[in-house]
Amino acid sequence: MLTGREAEQGRIDQLLQRAAAGSSGVLVLLGDPGIGKTALLEYAASRAGPMRVLRTTGIEAENELGFAGLYSLLHPVADYLKGLPEPQAAALRSALGLGRGVRRTPDRLAVAAGTHGLLTTVAEAEPLLILVDDLHWLDRASQEALLFALRRLDRDAIACLLTVRPPGPAGLPRLDVTGLSSDAAERLVEAVAGKRPAPETARRLYAETGGNPLALVELSAALTAEQLAGAELPGAPLEPGDAIRQRFAARLDRLSPPARTALLVAAAAGHCSWAEMSAAAARLGAVDATALGEAETAGLIRLASTGVEFSHPLVRSVAYHVAVPAQRRAAHLALAEALTGRDAERAAWHLAAAATGPDDEAAAALDAAAR
């Protein structure tokens, strides 16, 4: 059972009801990785009843393979091709690799029109539910044909749900799937961990995940009973699980080495002024104004007068933990050096985070900050 998604479930139920009554509808679900878009598709499939379900998932490795997504979606209903006008049927057979003889590049408009015709023909025989996960990874030819068809649905017994990362396709109804509320996040943690988290633990988990369900599930499963009960959590960003790391890390991998270094400094810092950020980044060879500008263009951070604001708390966690331990220690040491003489408490904390064992300098700094 989904937690905290009553509004989204209501929208999906309405979509299915309209399709069952003979009126088509499309809904694009937009959101970050791990936010629960796929879970909502599964919910729709479970509520489909007698509807025929066609589904496909975009696969990054097949992104350059023309019509691969369309093949996965339409191959189960290829028998209905005989009901289409021959030019459209021939183009669609060629696109799906079902034609005989030498395969020629089919006319894109004919394929798109054939896709529309095939879907409406199927819907005349039985109500249809179309589920497309990760539309952004679908090959371009399949995207064009499918979106052409969906924008031209009218009074057809067809419901369609698409999941995609922002900004999503234009001209179709959309629903932004955001993080869970703090109450729903706490209920999810309790369901995963088997016990209610202490208020301070729940607040920390919510702050670090932004209510992202997958991250909440992974972090809750990794916490000890003592931490769930309120034992102090590490001061650095909590380490995300493998699934969240894989989903967010791809966006960081596209950055240049200086940009990744500057982002690591920002992640280790948490909150730092521009002067402090610049000094620490320069010690690691990153010119932060240029490097962080690259990260901002990629949509990972926002540059404000007070410093760096991450577009999502999980971006900070992943940026910190994809770095190897030596890189993280170097970032903390650079921050400690930049903060010395400006903020004794934070300088001491970063010195301690950079230590690999008993460290007299870090101990002295912590003692001085405590006094």
Coordinates of C-alpha atoms in Angstrom, one line a residue:
M1 CA 0.0 0.0 0.0
L2 CA 1.3 3.4 -0.9
T3 CA 1.9 5.9 1.9
G4 CA 0.9 9.5 1.7
R5 CA -0.1 9.4 -2.0
E6 CA -3.9 9.7 -1.6
A7 CA -4.2 12.7 -3.9
E8 CA -2.1 11.1 -6.7
Q9 CA -4.1 7.9 -6.3
G10 CA -7.3 9.9 -6.7
R11 CA -6.2 11.4 -9.9
I12 CA -5.3 8.0 -11.3
D13 CA -8.7 6.6 -10.3
Q14 CA -10.5 9.4 -12.1
L15 CA -8.4 8.8 -15.2
L16 CA -9.3 5.1 -15.2
Q17 CA -12.9 5.7 -14.6
R18 CA -13.1 8.1 -17.6
A19 CA -11.4 5.6 -19.8
A20 CA -13.8 2.9 -18.8
A21 CA -16.7 5.2 -19.7
G22 CA -15.2 5.8 -23.2
S23 CA -13.3 9.1 -22.7
S24 CA -9.6 9.1 -23.1
G25 CA -7.1 10.8 -20.7
V26 CA -3.4 11.2 -20.4
L27 CA -1.4 12.1 -17.2
V28 CA 2.3 12.8 -17.1
L29 CA 3.9 12.1 -13.7
L30 CA 7.0 14.3 -13.2
G31 CA 9.5 14.0 -10.4
D32 CA 13.0 13.2 -9.2
P33 CA 14.5 9.7 -9.1
G34 CA 13.1 7.6 -6.3
I35 CA 10.1 9.9 -5.7
G36 CA 7.6 7.0 -6.3
K37 CA 6.5 7.5 -10.0
T38 CA 6.9 3.8 -10.8
A39 CA 5.0 2.8 -7.7
L40 CA 2.1 5.0 -9.0
L41 CA 2.2 3.1 -12.3
E42 CA 2.0 -0.2 -10.4
Y43 CA -1.0 1.2 -8.5
A44 CA -2.7 2.1 -11.8
A45 CA -2.0 -1.5 -13.1
S46 CA -3.5 -3.0 -10.0
R47 CA -6.7 -0.9 -10.6
A48 CA -7.0 -1.6 -14.3
G49 CA -9.6 -4.3 -13.8
P50 CA -10.8 -5.6 -17.3
M51 CA -8.7 -3.0 -19.2
R52 CA -6.0 -4.2 -21.6
V53 CA -2.6 -3.1 -20.2
L54 CA 0.2 -2.1 -22.6
R55 CA 3.4 -1.0 -21.0
T56 CA 7.0 -0.2 -21.7
T57 CA 10.0 1.2 -19.9
G58 CA 12.7 3.5 -21.3
I59 CA 16.1 1.9 -21.1
E60 CA 19.2 4.2 -21.4
A61 CA 21.2 1.5 -23.2
E62 CA 18.6 1.3 -26.0
N63 CA 18.2 5.1 -26.3
E64 CA 19.8 5.1 -29.7
L65 CA 17.9 2.1 -31.0
G66 CA 15.1 3.5 -33.2
F67 CA 11.6 2.3 -32.3
A68 CA 12.8 0.0 -29.6
G69 CA 10.3 1.5 -27.1
L70 CA 7.5 1.4 -29.6
Y71 CA 8.2 -2.3 -30.3
S72 CA 7.9 -3.2 -26.6
L73 CA 4.7 -1.3 -26.3
L74 CA 2.9 -2.3 -29.4
H75 CA 4.2 -5.8 -30.2
P76 CA 1.5 -7.5 -28.0
V77 CA -1.3 -6.0 -30.2
A78 CA 0.4 -6.4 -33.6
D79 CA -2.5 -8.5 -34.7
Y80 CA -4.7 -5.4 -34.9
L81 CA -2.5 -4.0 -37.7
K82 CA -4.7 -5.6 -40.2
G83 CA -7.4 -3.2 -39.4
L84 CA -5.4 -0.1 -40.3
P85 CA -5.1 1.6 -43.8
E86 CA -2.3 -0.2 -45.6
P87 CA 0.2 2.7 -45.8
Q88 CA 0.0 3.2 -42.0
A89 CA 0.1 -0.6 -41.4
A90 CA 3.1 -1.0 -43.7
A91 CA 5.0 1.9 -42.0
L92 CA 4.3 0.5 -38.5
R93 CA 5.3 -3.0 -39.5
S94 CA 8.6 -1.7 -40.8
A95 CA 9.2 0.3 -37.7
L96 CA 8.5 -2.7 -35.5
G97 CA 10.6 -5.0 -37.6
L98 CA 7.6 -7.1 -38.7
G99 CA 7.8 -6.4 -42.4
R100 CA 9.1 -8.8 -45.0
G101 CA 12.2 -8.3 -47.1
V102 CA 14.7 -5.4 -46.8
R103 CA 13.7 -3.0 -44.1
R104 CA 13.6 0.6 -45.2
T105 CA 13.5 3.6 -42.9
P106 CA 9.7 4.2 -42.5
D107 CA 8.0 7.6 -42.9
R108 CA 7.8 9.1 -39.4
L109 CA 4.4 10.7 -39.9
A110 CA 3.0 7.4 -41.2
V111 CA 4.4 5.6 -38.2
A112 CA 2.9 8.2 -35.8
A113 CA -0.4 8.0 -37.5
G114 CA -0.3 4.3 -37.5
T115 CA 0.5 4.3 -33.8
H116 CA -2.6 6.5 -33.2
G117 CA -4.7 4.2 -35.4
L118 CA -3.5 1.0 -33.7
L119 CA -4.2 2.3 -30.2
T120 CA -7.7 3.5 -31.1
T121 CA -8.5 0.2 -32.9
V122 CA -7.5 -1.8 -29.9
A123 CA -9.6 0.5 -27.6
E124 CA -12.7 -0.2 -29.8
A125 CA -12.3 -3.9 -28.8
E126 CA -11.4 -3.4 -25.1
P127 CA -10.6 -0.4 -22.8
L128 CA -6.9 0.3 -22.8
L129 CA -4.4 1.3 -20.2
I130 CA -1.0 2.5 -21.4
L131 CA 1.9 2.7 -18.9
V132 CA 5.2 4.2 -20.0
D133 CA 8.0 4.4 -17.3
D134 CA 11.0 6.6 -17.8
L135 CA 9.8 8.3 -21.0
H136 CA 13.0 10.4 -21.1
W137 CA 15.0 7.2 -21.8
L138 CA 12.8 6.1 -24.6
D139 CA 14.4 6.4 -28.0
R140 CA 13.5 9.6 -29.9
A141 CA 11.6 7.9 -32.7
S142 CA 9.3 6.0 -30.2
Q143 CA 8.8 9.2 -28.2
E144 CA 7.7 11.2 -31.3
A145 CA 5.3 8.5 -32.5
L146 CA 3.7 7.9 -29.1
L147 CA 3.3 11.6 -28.1
F148 CA 1.8 12.3 -31.5
A149 CA -0.8 9.6 -30.9
L150 CA -1.5 10.6 -27.3
R151 CA -2.1 14.3 -28.2
R152 CA -4.8 13.2 -30.7
L153 CA -6.8 11.0 -28.5
D154 CA -10.4 12.1 -28.1
R155 CA -13.4 9.9 -27.1
D156 CA -11.5 6.7 -26.9
A157 CA -11.5 4.2 -24.1
I158 CA -7.8 4.9 -23.4
A159 CA -6.0 5.9 -20.3
C160 CA -2.3 6.7 -20.4
L161 CA 0.2 7.3 -17.6
L162 CA 3.8 8.5 -18.4
T163 CA 6.6 8.9 -15.9
V164 CA 9.4 11.3 -16.7
R165 CA 11.9 13.6 -15.1
P166 CA 11.3 17.3 -15.4
P167 CA 10.6 19.2 -17.6
G168 CA 8.5 16.6 -19.4
P169 CA 6.7 16.8 -22.8
A170 CA 4.6 19.8 -23.7
G171 CA 0.9 19.7 -24.4
L172 CA -0.2 17.0 -22.0
P173 CA -1.7 17.2 -18.5
R174 CA 0.9 16.8 -15.8
L175 CA 1.1 16.0 -12.2
D176 CA 4.2 17.0 -10.2
V177 CA 5.1 14.1 -7.8
T178 CA 6.9 15.7 -4.9
G179 CA 8.3 14.5 -1.6
L180 CA 6.0 13.0 1.1
S181 CA 4.8 15.2 3.9
S182 CA 6.7 15.0 7.2
D183 CA 3.8 12.9 8.7
A184 CA 3.7 10.5 5.8
A185 CA 7.5 10.2 5.8
E186 CA 7.4 9.3 9.5
R187 CA 4.8 6.6 8.8
L188 CA 6.9 5.2 6.0
V189 CA 9.9 5.0 8.3
E190 CA 7.9 3.2 10.9
A191 CA 6.6 0.7 8.4
V192 CA 10.1 -0.1 7.1
A193 CA 11.9 -0.1 10.5
G194 CA 9.1 -1.8 12.5
K195 CA 9.1 0.9 15.1
R196 CA 8.3 4.6 15.4
P197 CA 11.4 6.8 15.0
A198 CA 12.3 9.3 17.7
P199 CA 11.2 12.8 16.7
E200 CA 14.7 14.1 16.2
T201 CA 15.5 11.1 14.0
A202 CA 12.4 11.6 12.0
R203 CA 13.2 15.3 11.5
R204 CA 16.8 14.5 10.4
L205 CA 15.6 11.8 7.9
Y206 CA 13.0 14.2 6.5
A207 CA 15.6 17.0 6.2
E208 CA 18.1 14.8 4.4
T209 CA 15.7 13.1 2.0
G210 CA 13.2 15.9 1.3
G211 CA 10.5 13.2 1.7
N212 CA 11.9 11.0 -1.1
P213 CA 10.3 7.6 -0.5
L214 CA 13.1 5.5 -1.9
A215 CA 15.7 7.3 0.1
L216 CA 13.6 7.1 3.3
V217 CA 13.3 3.3 2.8
E218 CA 17.0 2.8 2.2
L219 CA 18.1 5.0 5.1
S220 CA 15.5 3.6 7.5
A221 CA 16.7 0.1 6.8
A222 CA 20.3 1.1 7.5
L223 CA 19.7 2.7 10.9
T224 CA 20.4 0.9 14.1
A225 CA 17.8 0.4 16.7
E226 CA 19.7 3.0 18.9
Q227 CA 19.6 5.6 16.1
L228 CA 15.9 5.1 15.5
A229 CA 15.4 5.6 19.2
G230 CA 17.2 8.9 19.1
A231 CA 20.9 8.2 19.3
E232 CA 23.0 11.0 17.7
L233 CA 23.4 10.6 14.0
P234 CA 26.7 11.6 12.1
G235 CA 27.1 15.3 11.5
A236 CA 28.0 14.7 7.8
P237 CA 25.3 13.9 5.3
L238 CA 23.8 10.5 5.8
E239 CA 25.0 7.9 3.3
P240 CA 22.3 7.1 0.7
G241 CA 21.6 3.6 -0.4
D242 CA 22.8 2.1 -3.7
A243 CA 19.6 2.7 -5.5
I244 CA 19.5 6.4 -4.7
R245 CA 23.2 6.8 -5.3
Q246 CA 22.9 5.2 -8.8
R247 CA 19.9 7.4 -9.8
F248 CA 21.5 10.7 -8.8
A249 CA 25.2 10.0 -9.5
A250 CA 24.7 9.9 -13.2
R251 CA 23.9 13.6 -13.1
L252 CA 27.2 14.3 -11.2
D253 CA 29.2 12.2 -13.6
R254 CA 28.6 14.6 -16.4
L255 CA 30.4 17.4 -14.6
S256 CA 34.0 18.3 -15.1
P257 CA 36.5 17.3 -12.4
P258 CA 36.8 20.9 -11.0
A259 CA 33.0 21.2 -10.8
R260 CA 32.8 17.8 -8.9
T261 CA 35.4 19.0 -6.5
A262 CA 33.6 22.3 -5.9
L263 CA 30.4 20.4 -5.4
L264 CA 32.1 18.2 -2.8
V265 CA 33.3 21.2 -0.9
A266 CA 29.8 22.6 -0.9
A267 CA 28.4 19.3 0.3
A268 CA 31.0 18.9 3.1
A269 CA 30.4 22.5 4.2
G270 CA 26.7 22.4 4.5
H271 CA 26.5 26.2 5.0
C272 CA 29.3 28.5 4.0
S273 CA 29.7 32.0 2.8
W274 CA 31.1 32.7 -0.7
A275 CA 34.4 33.8 0.7
E276 CA 34.8 30.6 2.7
M277 CA 33.7 28.4 -0.2
S278 CA 36.2 30.2 -2.5
A279 CA 39.1 29.8 -0.2
A280 CA 38.4 26.1 0.4
A281 CA 37.8 25.2 -3.2
A282 CA 40.9 27.1 -4.3
R283 CA 43.0 24.9 -1.9
L284 CA 41.8 21.9 -3.8
G285 CA 42.4 23.4 -7.2
A286 CA 38.8 24.3 -8.1
V287 CA 37.9 27.8 -9.2
D288 CA 34.5 27.7 -7.5
A289 CA 32.8 30.6 -9.4
T290 CA 33.3 28.7 -12.7
A291 CA 33.0 25.2 -11.4
L292 CA 29.8 25.8 -9.3
G293 CA 28.3 27.7 -12.2
E294 CA 28.6 24.5 -14.2
A295 CA 26.8 22.6 -11.5
E296 CA 24.1 25.3 -11.4
T297 CA 23.6 25.0 -15.2
A298 CA 23.1 21.3 -14.7
G299 CA 20.3 22.0 -12.2
L300 CA 22.1 20.5 -9.2
I301 CA 22.5 23.7 -7.1
R302 CA 21.3 27.3 -6.9
L303 CA 23.8 30.1 -6.2
A304 CA 22.5 32.5 -3.7
S305 CA 24.0 35.5 -1.9
T306 CA 24.4 33.4 1.2
G307 CA 26.3 30.6 -0.6
V308 CA 25.2 27.3 -2.3
E309 CA 21.7 25.8 -2.1
F310 CA 21.3 22.3 -3.3
S311 CA 18.4 21.6 -5.6
H312 CA 17.5 18.6 -3.4
P313 CA 19.0 17.4 -0.1
L314 CA 19.8 14.1 -1.8
V315 CA 22.1 15.8 -4.3
R316 CA 24.2 17.0 -1.4
S317 CA 24.3 13.5 0.1
V318 CA 25.3 11.8 -3.2
A319 CA 27.8 14.5 -4.0
Y320 CA 29.5 13.9 -0.7
H321 CA 29.4 10.1 -0.7
V322 CA 30.4 9.4 -4.3
A323 CA 33.8 10.9 -3.4
V324 CA 36.3 8.5 -1.9
P325 CA 37.1 8.9 1.8
A326 CA 40.5 10.6 1.0
Q327 CA 38.7 13.2 -1.1
R328 CA 36.1 13.9 1.6
R329 CA 38.9 14.3 4.2
A330 CA 40.7 16.7 1.9
A331 CA 37.5 18.8 1.5
H332 CA 37.0 19.0 5.3
L333 CA 40.7 19.9 5.8
A334 CA 40.4 22.7 3.2
L335 CA 37.3 24.0 4.9
A336 CA 39.0 23.9 8.3
E337 CA 41.9 26.0 6.9
A338 CA 39.5 28.4 5.3
L339 CA 37.5 28.8 8.5
T340 CA 40.5 29.2 10.9
G341 CA 40.3 32.6 12.4
R342 CA 36.7 33.1 11.2
D343 CA 34.7 30.4 12.9
A344 CA 36.5 28.4 15.6
E345 CA 33.7 25.9 16.1
R346 CA 33.2 25.0 12.5
A347 CA 36.9 24.9 11.9
A348 CA 37.3 22.4 14.7
W349 CA 34.4 20.3 13.4
H350 CA 36.0 20.1 10.0
L351 CA 39.4 19.2 11.5
A352 CA 37.8 16.4 13.4
A353 CA 36.0 15.2 10.2
A354 CA 39.3 15.2 8.4
A355 CA 41.1 13.1 11.0
T356 CA 41.9 9.4 10.5
G357 CA 42.5 8.7 14.1
P358 CA 43.6 10.5 17.3
D359 CA 44.6 13.9 16.3
D360 CA 46.2 16.4 18.7
E361 CA 45.4 19.5 16.5
A362 CA 41.8 18.6 16.1
A363 CA 41.4 17.7 19.8
A364 CA 43.0 21.1 20.8
A365 CA 40.7 22.9 18.3
L366 CA 37.6 21.1 19.7
D367 CA 38.7 21.9 23.2
A368 CA 39.2 25.6 22.4
A369 CA 35.8 25.8 20.6
A370 CA 34.1 24.2 23.6
R371 CA 35.7 26.6 26.0

